Short mmCIF file of C-alpha atoms and ligand atoms in Angstrom, two decimals:
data_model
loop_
_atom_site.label_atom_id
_atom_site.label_comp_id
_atom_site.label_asym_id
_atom_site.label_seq_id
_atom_site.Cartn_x
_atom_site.Cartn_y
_atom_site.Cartn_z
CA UNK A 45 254.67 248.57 217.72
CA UNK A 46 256.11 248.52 221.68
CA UNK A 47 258.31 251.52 221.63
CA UNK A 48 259.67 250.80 224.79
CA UNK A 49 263.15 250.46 226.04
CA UNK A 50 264.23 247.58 227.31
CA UNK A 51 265.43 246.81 230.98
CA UNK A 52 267.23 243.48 231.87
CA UNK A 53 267.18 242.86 235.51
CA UNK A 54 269.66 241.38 237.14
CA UNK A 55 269.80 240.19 240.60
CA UNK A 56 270.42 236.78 242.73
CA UNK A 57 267.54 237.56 244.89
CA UNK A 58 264.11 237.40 244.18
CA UNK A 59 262.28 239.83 246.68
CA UNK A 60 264.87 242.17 245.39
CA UNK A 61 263.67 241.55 241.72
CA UNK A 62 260.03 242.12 242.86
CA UNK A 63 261.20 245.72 244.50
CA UNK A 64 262.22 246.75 241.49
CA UNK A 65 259.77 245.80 238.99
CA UNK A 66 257.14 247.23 240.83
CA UNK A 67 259.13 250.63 240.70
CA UNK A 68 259.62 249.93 236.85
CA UNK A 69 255.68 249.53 236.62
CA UNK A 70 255.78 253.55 237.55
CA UNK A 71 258.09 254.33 235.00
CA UNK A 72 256.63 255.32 231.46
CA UNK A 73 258.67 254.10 228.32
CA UNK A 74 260.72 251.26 229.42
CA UNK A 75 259.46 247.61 229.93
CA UNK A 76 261.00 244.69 231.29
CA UNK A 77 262.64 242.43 229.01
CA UNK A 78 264.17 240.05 230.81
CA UNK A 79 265.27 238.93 234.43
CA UNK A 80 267.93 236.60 236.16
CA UNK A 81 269.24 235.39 239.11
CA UNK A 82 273.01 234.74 237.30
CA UNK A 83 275.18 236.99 235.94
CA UNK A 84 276.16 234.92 233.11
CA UNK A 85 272.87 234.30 231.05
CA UNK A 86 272.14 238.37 232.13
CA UNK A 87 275.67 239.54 230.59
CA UNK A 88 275.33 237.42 227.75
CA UNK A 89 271.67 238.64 226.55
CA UNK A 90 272.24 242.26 227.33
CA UNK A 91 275.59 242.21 224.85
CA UNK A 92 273.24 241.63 222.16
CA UNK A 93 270.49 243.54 223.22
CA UNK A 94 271.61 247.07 221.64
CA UNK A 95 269.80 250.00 223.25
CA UNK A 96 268.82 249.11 226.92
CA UNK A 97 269.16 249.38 230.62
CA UNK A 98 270.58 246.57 232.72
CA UNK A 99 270.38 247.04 236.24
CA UNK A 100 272.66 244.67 238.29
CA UNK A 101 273.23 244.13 241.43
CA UNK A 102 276.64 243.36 242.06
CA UNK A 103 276.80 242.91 245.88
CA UNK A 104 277.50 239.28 245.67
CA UNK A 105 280.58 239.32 243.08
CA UNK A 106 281.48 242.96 243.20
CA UNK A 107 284.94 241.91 241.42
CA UNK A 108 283.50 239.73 238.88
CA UNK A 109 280.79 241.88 238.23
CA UNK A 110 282.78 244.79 237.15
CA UNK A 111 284.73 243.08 234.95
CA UNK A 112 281.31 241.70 233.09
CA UNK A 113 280.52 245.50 232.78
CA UNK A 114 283.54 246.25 231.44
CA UNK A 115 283.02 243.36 228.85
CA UNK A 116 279.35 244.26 228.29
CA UNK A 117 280.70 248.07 227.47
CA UNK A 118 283.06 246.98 224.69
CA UNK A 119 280.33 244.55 223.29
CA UNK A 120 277.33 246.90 223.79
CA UNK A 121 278.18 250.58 223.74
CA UNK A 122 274.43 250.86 224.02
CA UNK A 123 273.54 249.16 227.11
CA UNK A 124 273.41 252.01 230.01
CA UNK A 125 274.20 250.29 233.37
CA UNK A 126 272.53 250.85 236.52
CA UNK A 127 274.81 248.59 239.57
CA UNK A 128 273.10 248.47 242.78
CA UNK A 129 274.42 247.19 245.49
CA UNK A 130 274.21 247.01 249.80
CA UNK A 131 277.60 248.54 250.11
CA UNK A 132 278.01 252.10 249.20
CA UNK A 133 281.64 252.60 249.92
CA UNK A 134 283.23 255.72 247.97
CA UNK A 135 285.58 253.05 246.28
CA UNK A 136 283.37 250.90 245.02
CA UNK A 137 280.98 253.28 243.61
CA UNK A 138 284.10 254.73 241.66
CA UNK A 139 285.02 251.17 240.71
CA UNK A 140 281.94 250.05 238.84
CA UNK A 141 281.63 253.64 237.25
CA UNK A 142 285.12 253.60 236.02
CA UNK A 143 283.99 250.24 234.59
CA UNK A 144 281.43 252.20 232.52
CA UNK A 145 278.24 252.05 234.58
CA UNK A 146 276.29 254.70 234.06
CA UNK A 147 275.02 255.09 237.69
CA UNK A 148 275.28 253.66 241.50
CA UNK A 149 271.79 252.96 243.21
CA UNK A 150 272.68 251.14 247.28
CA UNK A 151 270.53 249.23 248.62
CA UNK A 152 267.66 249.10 249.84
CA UNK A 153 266.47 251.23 246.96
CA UNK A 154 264.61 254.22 247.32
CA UNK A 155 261.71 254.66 245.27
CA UNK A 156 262.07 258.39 244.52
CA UNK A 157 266.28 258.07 243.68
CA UNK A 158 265.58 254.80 241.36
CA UNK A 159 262.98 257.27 239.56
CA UNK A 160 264.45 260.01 239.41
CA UNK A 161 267.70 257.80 237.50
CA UNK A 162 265.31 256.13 234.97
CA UNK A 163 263.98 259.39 234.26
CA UNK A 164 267.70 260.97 233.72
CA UNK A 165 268.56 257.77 231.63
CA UNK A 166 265.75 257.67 229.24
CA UNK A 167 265.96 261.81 228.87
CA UNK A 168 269.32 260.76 228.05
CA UNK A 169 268.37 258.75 225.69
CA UNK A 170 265.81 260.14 223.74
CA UNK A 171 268.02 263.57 223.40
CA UNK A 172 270.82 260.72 222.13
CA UNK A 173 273.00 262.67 224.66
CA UNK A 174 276.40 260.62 225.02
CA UNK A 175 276.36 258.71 228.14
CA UNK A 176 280.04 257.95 229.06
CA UNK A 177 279.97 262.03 228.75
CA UNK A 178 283.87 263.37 227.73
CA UNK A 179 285.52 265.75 230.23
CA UNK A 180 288.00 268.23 229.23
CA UNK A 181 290.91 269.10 231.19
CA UNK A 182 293.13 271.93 230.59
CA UNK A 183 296.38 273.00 231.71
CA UNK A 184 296.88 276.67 231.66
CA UNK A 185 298.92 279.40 233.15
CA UNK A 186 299.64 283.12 231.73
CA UNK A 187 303.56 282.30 232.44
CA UNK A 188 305.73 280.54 230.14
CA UNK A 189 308.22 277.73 231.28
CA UNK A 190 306.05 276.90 234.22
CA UNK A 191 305.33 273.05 232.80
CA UNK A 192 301.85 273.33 230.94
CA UNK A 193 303.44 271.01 228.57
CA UNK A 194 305.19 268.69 230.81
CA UNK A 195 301.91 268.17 232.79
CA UNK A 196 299.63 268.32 230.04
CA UNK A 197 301.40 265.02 228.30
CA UNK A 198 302.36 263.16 231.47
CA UNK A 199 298.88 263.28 232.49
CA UNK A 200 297.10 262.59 229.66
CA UNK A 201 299.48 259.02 229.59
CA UNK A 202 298.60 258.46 232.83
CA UNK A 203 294.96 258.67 231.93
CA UNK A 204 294.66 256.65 229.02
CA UNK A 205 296.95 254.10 231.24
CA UNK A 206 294.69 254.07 234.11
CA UNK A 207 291.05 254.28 232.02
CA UNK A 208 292.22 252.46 229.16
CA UNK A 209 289.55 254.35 227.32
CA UNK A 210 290.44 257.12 224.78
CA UNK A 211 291.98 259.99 225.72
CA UNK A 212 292.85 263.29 223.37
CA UNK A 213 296.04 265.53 223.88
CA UNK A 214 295.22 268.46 221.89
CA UNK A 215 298.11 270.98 221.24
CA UNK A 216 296.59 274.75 221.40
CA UNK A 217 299.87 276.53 221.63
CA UNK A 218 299.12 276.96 218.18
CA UNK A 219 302.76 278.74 216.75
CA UNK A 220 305.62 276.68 218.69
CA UNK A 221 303.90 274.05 220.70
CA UNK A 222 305.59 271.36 222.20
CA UNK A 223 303.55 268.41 222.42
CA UNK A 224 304.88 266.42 219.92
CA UNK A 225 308.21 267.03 220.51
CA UNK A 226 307.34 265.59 224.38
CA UNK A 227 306.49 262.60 222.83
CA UNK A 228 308.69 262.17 220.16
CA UNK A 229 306.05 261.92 217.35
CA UNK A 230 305.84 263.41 213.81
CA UNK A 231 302.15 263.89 212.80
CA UNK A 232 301.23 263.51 209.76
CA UNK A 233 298.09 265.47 210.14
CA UNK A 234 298.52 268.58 212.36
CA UNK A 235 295.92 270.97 213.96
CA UNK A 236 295.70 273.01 210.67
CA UNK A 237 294.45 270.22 208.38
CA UNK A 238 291.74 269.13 210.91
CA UNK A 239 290.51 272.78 211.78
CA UNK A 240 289.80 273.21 208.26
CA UNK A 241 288.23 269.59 207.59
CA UNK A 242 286.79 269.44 210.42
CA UNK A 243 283.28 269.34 209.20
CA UNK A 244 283.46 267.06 206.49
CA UNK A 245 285.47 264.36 208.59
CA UNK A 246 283.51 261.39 210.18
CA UNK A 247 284.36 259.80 213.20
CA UNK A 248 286.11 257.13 211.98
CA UNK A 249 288.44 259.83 209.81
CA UNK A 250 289.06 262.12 212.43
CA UNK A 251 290.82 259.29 214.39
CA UNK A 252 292.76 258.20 211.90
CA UNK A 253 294.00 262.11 211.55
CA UNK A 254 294.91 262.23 214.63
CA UNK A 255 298.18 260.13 216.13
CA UNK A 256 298.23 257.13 217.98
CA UNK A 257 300.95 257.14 220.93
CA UNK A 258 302.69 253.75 220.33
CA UNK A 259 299.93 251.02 221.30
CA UNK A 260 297.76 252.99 223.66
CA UNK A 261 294.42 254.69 223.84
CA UNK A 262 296.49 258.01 223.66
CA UNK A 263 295.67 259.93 220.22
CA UNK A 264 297.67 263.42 219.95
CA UNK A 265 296.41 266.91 217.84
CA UNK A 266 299.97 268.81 217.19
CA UNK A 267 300.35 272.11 216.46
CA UNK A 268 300.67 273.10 212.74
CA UNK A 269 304.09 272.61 211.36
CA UNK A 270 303.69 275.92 209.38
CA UNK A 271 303.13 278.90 211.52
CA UNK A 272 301.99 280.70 209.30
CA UNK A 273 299.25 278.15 209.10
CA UNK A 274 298.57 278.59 212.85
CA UNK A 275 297.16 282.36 212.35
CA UNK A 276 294.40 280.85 209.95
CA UNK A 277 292.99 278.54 212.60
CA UNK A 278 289.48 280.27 214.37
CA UNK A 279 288.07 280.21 217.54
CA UNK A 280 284.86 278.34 216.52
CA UNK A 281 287.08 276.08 214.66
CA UNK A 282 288.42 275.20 217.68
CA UNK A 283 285.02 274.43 219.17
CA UNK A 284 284.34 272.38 216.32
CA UNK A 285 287.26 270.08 216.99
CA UNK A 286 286.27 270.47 220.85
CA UNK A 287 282.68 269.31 219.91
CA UNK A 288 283.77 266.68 217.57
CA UNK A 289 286.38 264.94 219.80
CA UNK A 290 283.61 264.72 222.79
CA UNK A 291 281.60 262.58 220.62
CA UNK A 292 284.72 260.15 220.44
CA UNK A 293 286.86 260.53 223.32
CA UNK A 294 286.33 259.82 227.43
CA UNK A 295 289.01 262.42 228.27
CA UNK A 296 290.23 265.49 226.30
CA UNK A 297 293.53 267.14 227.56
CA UNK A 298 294.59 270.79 226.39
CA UNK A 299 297.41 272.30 226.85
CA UNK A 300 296.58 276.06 226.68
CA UNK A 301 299.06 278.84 225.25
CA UNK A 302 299.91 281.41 227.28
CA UNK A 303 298.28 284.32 225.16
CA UNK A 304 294.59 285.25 226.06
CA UNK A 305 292.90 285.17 223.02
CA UNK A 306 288.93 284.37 221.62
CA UNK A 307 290.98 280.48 221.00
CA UNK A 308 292.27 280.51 224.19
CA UNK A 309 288.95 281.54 225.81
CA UNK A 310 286.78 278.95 223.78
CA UNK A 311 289.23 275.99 224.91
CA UNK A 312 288.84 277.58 228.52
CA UNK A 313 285.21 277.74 228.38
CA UNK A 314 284.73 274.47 227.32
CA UNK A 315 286.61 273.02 229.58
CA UNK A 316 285.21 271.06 232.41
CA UNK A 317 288.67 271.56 234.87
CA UNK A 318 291.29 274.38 233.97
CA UNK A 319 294.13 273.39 235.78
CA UNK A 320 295.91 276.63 236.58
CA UNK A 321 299.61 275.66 236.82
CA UNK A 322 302.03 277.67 239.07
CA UNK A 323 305.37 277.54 240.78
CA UNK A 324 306.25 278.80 244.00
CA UNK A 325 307.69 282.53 243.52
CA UNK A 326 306.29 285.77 243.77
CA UNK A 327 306.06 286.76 240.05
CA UNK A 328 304.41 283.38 238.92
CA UNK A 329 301.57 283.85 242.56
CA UNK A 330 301.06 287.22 241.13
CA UNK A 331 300.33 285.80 237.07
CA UNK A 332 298.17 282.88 238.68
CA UNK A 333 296.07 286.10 241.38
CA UNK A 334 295.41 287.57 237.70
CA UNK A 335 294.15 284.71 236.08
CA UNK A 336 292.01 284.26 239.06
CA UNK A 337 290.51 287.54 238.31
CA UNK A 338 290.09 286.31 234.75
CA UNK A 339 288.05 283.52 235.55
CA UNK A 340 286.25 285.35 238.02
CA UNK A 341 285.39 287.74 234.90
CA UNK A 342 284.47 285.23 232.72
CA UNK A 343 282.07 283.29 235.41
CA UNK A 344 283.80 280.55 235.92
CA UNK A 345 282.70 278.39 239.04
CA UNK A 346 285.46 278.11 241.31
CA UNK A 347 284.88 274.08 240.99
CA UNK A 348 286.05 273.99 237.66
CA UNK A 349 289.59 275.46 238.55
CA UNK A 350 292.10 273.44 240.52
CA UNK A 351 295.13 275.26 241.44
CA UNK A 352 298.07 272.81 241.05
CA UNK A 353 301.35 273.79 242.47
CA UNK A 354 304.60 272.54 240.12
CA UNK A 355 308.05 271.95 241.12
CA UNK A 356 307.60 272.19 244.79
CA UNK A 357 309.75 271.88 247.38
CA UNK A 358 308.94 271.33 250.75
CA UNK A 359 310.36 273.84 253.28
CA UNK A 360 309.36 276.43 250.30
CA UNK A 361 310.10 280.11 251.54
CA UNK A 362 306.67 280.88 250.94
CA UNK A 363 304.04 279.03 252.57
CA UNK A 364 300.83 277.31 250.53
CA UNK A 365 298.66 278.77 252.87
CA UNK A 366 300.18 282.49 252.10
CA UNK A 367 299.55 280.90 248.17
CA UNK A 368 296.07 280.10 249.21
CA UNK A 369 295.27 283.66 250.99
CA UNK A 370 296.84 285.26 247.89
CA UNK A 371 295.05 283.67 245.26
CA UNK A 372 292.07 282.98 247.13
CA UNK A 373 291.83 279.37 246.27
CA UNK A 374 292.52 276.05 247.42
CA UNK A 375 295.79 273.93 246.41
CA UNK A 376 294.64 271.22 244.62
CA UNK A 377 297.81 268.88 243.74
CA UNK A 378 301.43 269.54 244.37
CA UNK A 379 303.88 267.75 241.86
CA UNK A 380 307.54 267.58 243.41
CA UNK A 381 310.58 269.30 241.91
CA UNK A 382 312.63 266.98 240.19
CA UNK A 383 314.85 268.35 237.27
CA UNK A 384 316.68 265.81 235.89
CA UNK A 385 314.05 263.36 235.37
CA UNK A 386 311.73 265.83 233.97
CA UNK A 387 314.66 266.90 231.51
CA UNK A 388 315.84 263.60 230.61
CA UNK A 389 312.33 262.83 229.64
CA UNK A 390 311.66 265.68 227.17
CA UNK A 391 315.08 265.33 225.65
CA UNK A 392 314.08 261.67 224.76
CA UNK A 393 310.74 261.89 224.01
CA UNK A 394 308.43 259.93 226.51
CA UNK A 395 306.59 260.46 229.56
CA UNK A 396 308.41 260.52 232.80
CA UNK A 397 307.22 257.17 233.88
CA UNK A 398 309.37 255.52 230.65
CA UNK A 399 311.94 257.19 232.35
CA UNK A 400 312.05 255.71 236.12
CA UNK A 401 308.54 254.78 237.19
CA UNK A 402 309.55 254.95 240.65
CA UNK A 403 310.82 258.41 240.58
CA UNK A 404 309.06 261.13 242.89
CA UNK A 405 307.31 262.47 239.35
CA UNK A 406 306.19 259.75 237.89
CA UNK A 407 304.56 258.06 241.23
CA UNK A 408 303.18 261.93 241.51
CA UNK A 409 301.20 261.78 237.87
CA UNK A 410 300.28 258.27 238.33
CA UNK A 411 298.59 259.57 241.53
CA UNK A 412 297.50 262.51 240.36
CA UNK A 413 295.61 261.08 237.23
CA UNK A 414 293.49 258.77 239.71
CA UNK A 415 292.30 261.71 241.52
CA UNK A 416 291.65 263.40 238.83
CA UNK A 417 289.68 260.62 237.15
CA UNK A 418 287.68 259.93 240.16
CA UNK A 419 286.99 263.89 240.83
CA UNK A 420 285.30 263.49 237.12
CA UNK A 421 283.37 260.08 238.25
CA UNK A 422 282.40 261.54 241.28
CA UNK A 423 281.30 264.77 239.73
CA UNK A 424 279.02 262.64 237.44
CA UNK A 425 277.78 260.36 239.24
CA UNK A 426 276.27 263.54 242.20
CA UNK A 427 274.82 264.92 238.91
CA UNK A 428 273.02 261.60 238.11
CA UNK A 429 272.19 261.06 241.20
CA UNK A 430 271.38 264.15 242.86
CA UNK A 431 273.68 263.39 245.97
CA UNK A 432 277.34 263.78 247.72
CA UNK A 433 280.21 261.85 247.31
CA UNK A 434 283.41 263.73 247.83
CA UNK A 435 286.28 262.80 246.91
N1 LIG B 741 308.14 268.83 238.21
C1 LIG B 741 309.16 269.41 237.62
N2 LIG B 741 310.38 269.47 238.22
C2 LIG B 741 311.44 270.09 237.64
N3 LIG B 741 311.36 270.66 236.43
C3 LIG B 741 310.21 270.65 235.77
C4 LIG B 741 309.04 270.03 236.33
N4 LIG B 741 308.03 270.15 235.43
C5 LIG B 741 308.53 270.81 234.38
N5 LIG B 741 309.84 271.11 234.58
C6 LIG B 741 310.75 271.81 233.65
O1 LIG B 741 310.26 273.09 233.39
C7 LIG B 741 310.58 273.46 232.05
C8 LIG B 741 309.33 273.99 231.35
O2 LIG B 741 308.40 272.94 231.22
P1 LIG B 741 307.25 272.98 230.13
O3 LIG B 741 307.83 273.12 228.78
O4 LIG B 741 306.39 271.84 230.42
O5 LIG B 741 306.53 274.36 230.55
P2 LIG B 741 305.44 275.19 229.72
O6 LIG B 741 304.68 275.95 230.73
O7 LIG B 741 304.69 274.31 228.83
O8 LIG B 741 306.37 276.15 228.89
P3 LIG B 741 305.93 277.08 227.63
O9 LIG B 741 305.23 278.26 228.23
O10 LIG B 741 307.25 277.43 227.01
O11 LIG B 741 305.07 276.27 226.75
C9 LIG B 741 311.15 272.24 231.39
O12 LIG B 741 312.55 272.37 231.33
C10 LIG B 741 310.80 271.11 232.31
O13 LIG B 741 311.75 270.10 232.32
MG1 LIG B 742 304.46 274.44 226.76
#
């Protein structure tokens, strides 16, 4: 029996085609099953083709193309995408990954980067590691009232607006969090019911557990309604759910408690970008210098935190720099002050952008949710690839 996995190839031009089958020839375990000069007959047989690579170039009809990937991704979860293409402009290699490509290749190719991908994909494969591999974004701070919650949910909108593919809000402020209330929602299935199911719920149950946010790809864990319930709930049960939800969902979002705890920790570890939330006063610089040191105790790369100033004000008494030197990192993102849209949002329930899409905040998360997302492509794609594209 052939064993081997199958590549479709497609690519208007010939010589092209040639290039890479001869590479393809070097590459044990995958043979070619297919190729085409039009997108069209390509697309079509690769949606039915289950598990395989497609590689595609898509310098001709870069617009077109990405929206066949995007098709080809709902049809075939199992078809891992390869684009290639002459151009390798930051924004279209972020394009046609968002799409759900696995990986960017420009042209011309070069032998040793087109093997080295094949060989990531098909390790990939065999180890059934996820492909469209779920990053988990935390907002913490050990300072209450400093908007965890408000940029937790408005973010994780944003996200599932912007990716349209699934994203998880996941309450962790386990004994009054706030979540639902943000979004005016009533669970019927809280954090304590899935912590201790966890292991006995499929897939397909632990979505329906969880809460849909009116029609989008936004699904919400709330905090038990029973604290009491709350002090039952374990640290490796929370990496359960963690490790459960990856399998399921593109983007996790967690908004962190304040306390330290093992729960606390576990969500931190596992996290792929701990957003470490601060305003601009001397008390909250001095909490955010010793959750630096945390981090720095627990071996965190400094990559995986981005500071992210909240409520700012230009002309600020303090300057950022003076908030860099202190804290000895970077500003990532600065989200504007803006009170009464912020309030009027939690007191009705919805994200600021239901609120006035225009406003200073909302334009701010909308923003801030593309970089984000696009850090996260980036990020992937230099570990696929080997390379540098910053962002
Ligand atoms: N960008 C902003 N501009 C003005 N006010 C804001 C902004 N973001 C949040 N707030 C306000 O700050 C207050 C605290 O926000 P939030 O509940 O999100 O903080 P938190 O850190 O989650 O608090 P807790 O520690 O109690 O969970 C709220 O009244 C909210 O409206
Ligand atoms: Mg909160």
């Amino acid at each position: 029996m052939d064993n081997n996995l199958n590549v479709l190839l497609i690519d208007r031009e010939e010589n092209s085609r040639n290039v890479i089958k001869a590479y393809l020839n070097e590459v044990e375990g995958v043979g070619i099953a297919a190729e085409f000069s039009d997108y069209e007959s390509g697309f079509n047989l690769a949606s039915t083709s289950g598990k395989c690579i497609v590689i595609v170039d898509i310098s001709d009809n870069m617009d077109r193309v990405v929206t066949d990937i995007k098709t080809l991704k709902t049809s075939n979860k199992e078809a891992y995408i390869v684009a290639l293409s002459g151009s390798n402009s930051a924004d279209i290699i972020i394009k046609v990954l968002r799409a759900g490509a696995r990986d960017f290749i420009s042209k011309p190719v070069i032998k040793s980067e087109f093997l080295e991908i094949l060989s990531n994909i098909i390790s990939d494969i065999k180890s059934d590691k996820s492909q469209d591999s779920c990053k988990i974004i935390s907002t913490f701070s050990n300072k209450g009232g400093i908007g965890k919650t408000s940029i937790a949910v408005n973010l994780a909108v944003e996200l599932a607006q912007l990716t349209k593919e699934k994203v998880a809000l996941v309450d962790l402020n386990l004994q009054l969090g706030d979540v639902a209330t943000f979004l005016d929602m009533t669970p019927p299935f809280a954090m304590d019911y899935i912590a201790d199911n966890i292991n006995n719920l499929s897939e397909d149950e632990l979505l329906k557990t969880m809460s849909r946010y009116k029609n989008t790809s936004l699904y919400v864990i709330a905090d038990p309604l029973n604290i009491d319930k709350s002090q039952d709930i374990t640290a490796q049960q929370i990496k359960n759910i963690l490790t459960a939800l990856k399998k399921i969902f593109s983007y996790i979002v967690i908004d962190i408690g304040t306390n330290i705890d093992s729960k606390t920790i576990s969500a931190l570890d596992y996290s792929d970008l701990i957003l470490l939330i601060a305003i601009v006063n001397l008390p909250a610089i001095r909490s955010t210098q010793r959750c630096m040191e945390l981090f720095d105790k627990l071996g965190y790369n400094a990559d995986k935190i981005k500071l992210v100033l909240n409520r700012y004000m230009e002309n600020e008494d303090i300057k950022t720099a003076d908030i860099e030197e202190v804290v000895k990192q970077k500003v990532y993102w600065k989200i504007p002050n803006n009170y009464l849209i912020m309030m009027s949002a939690i007191n009705k329930g919805v994200p600021v952008n239901e609120i006035n899409p225009d406003s200073n905040v909302a334009v701010n998360y909308k923003e801030f949710a593309s970089k984000i997302s696009d850090y996260l492509i980036t990020q992937k794609l230099n570990k696929n690839c080997n390379r540098e594209v910053r962002i």
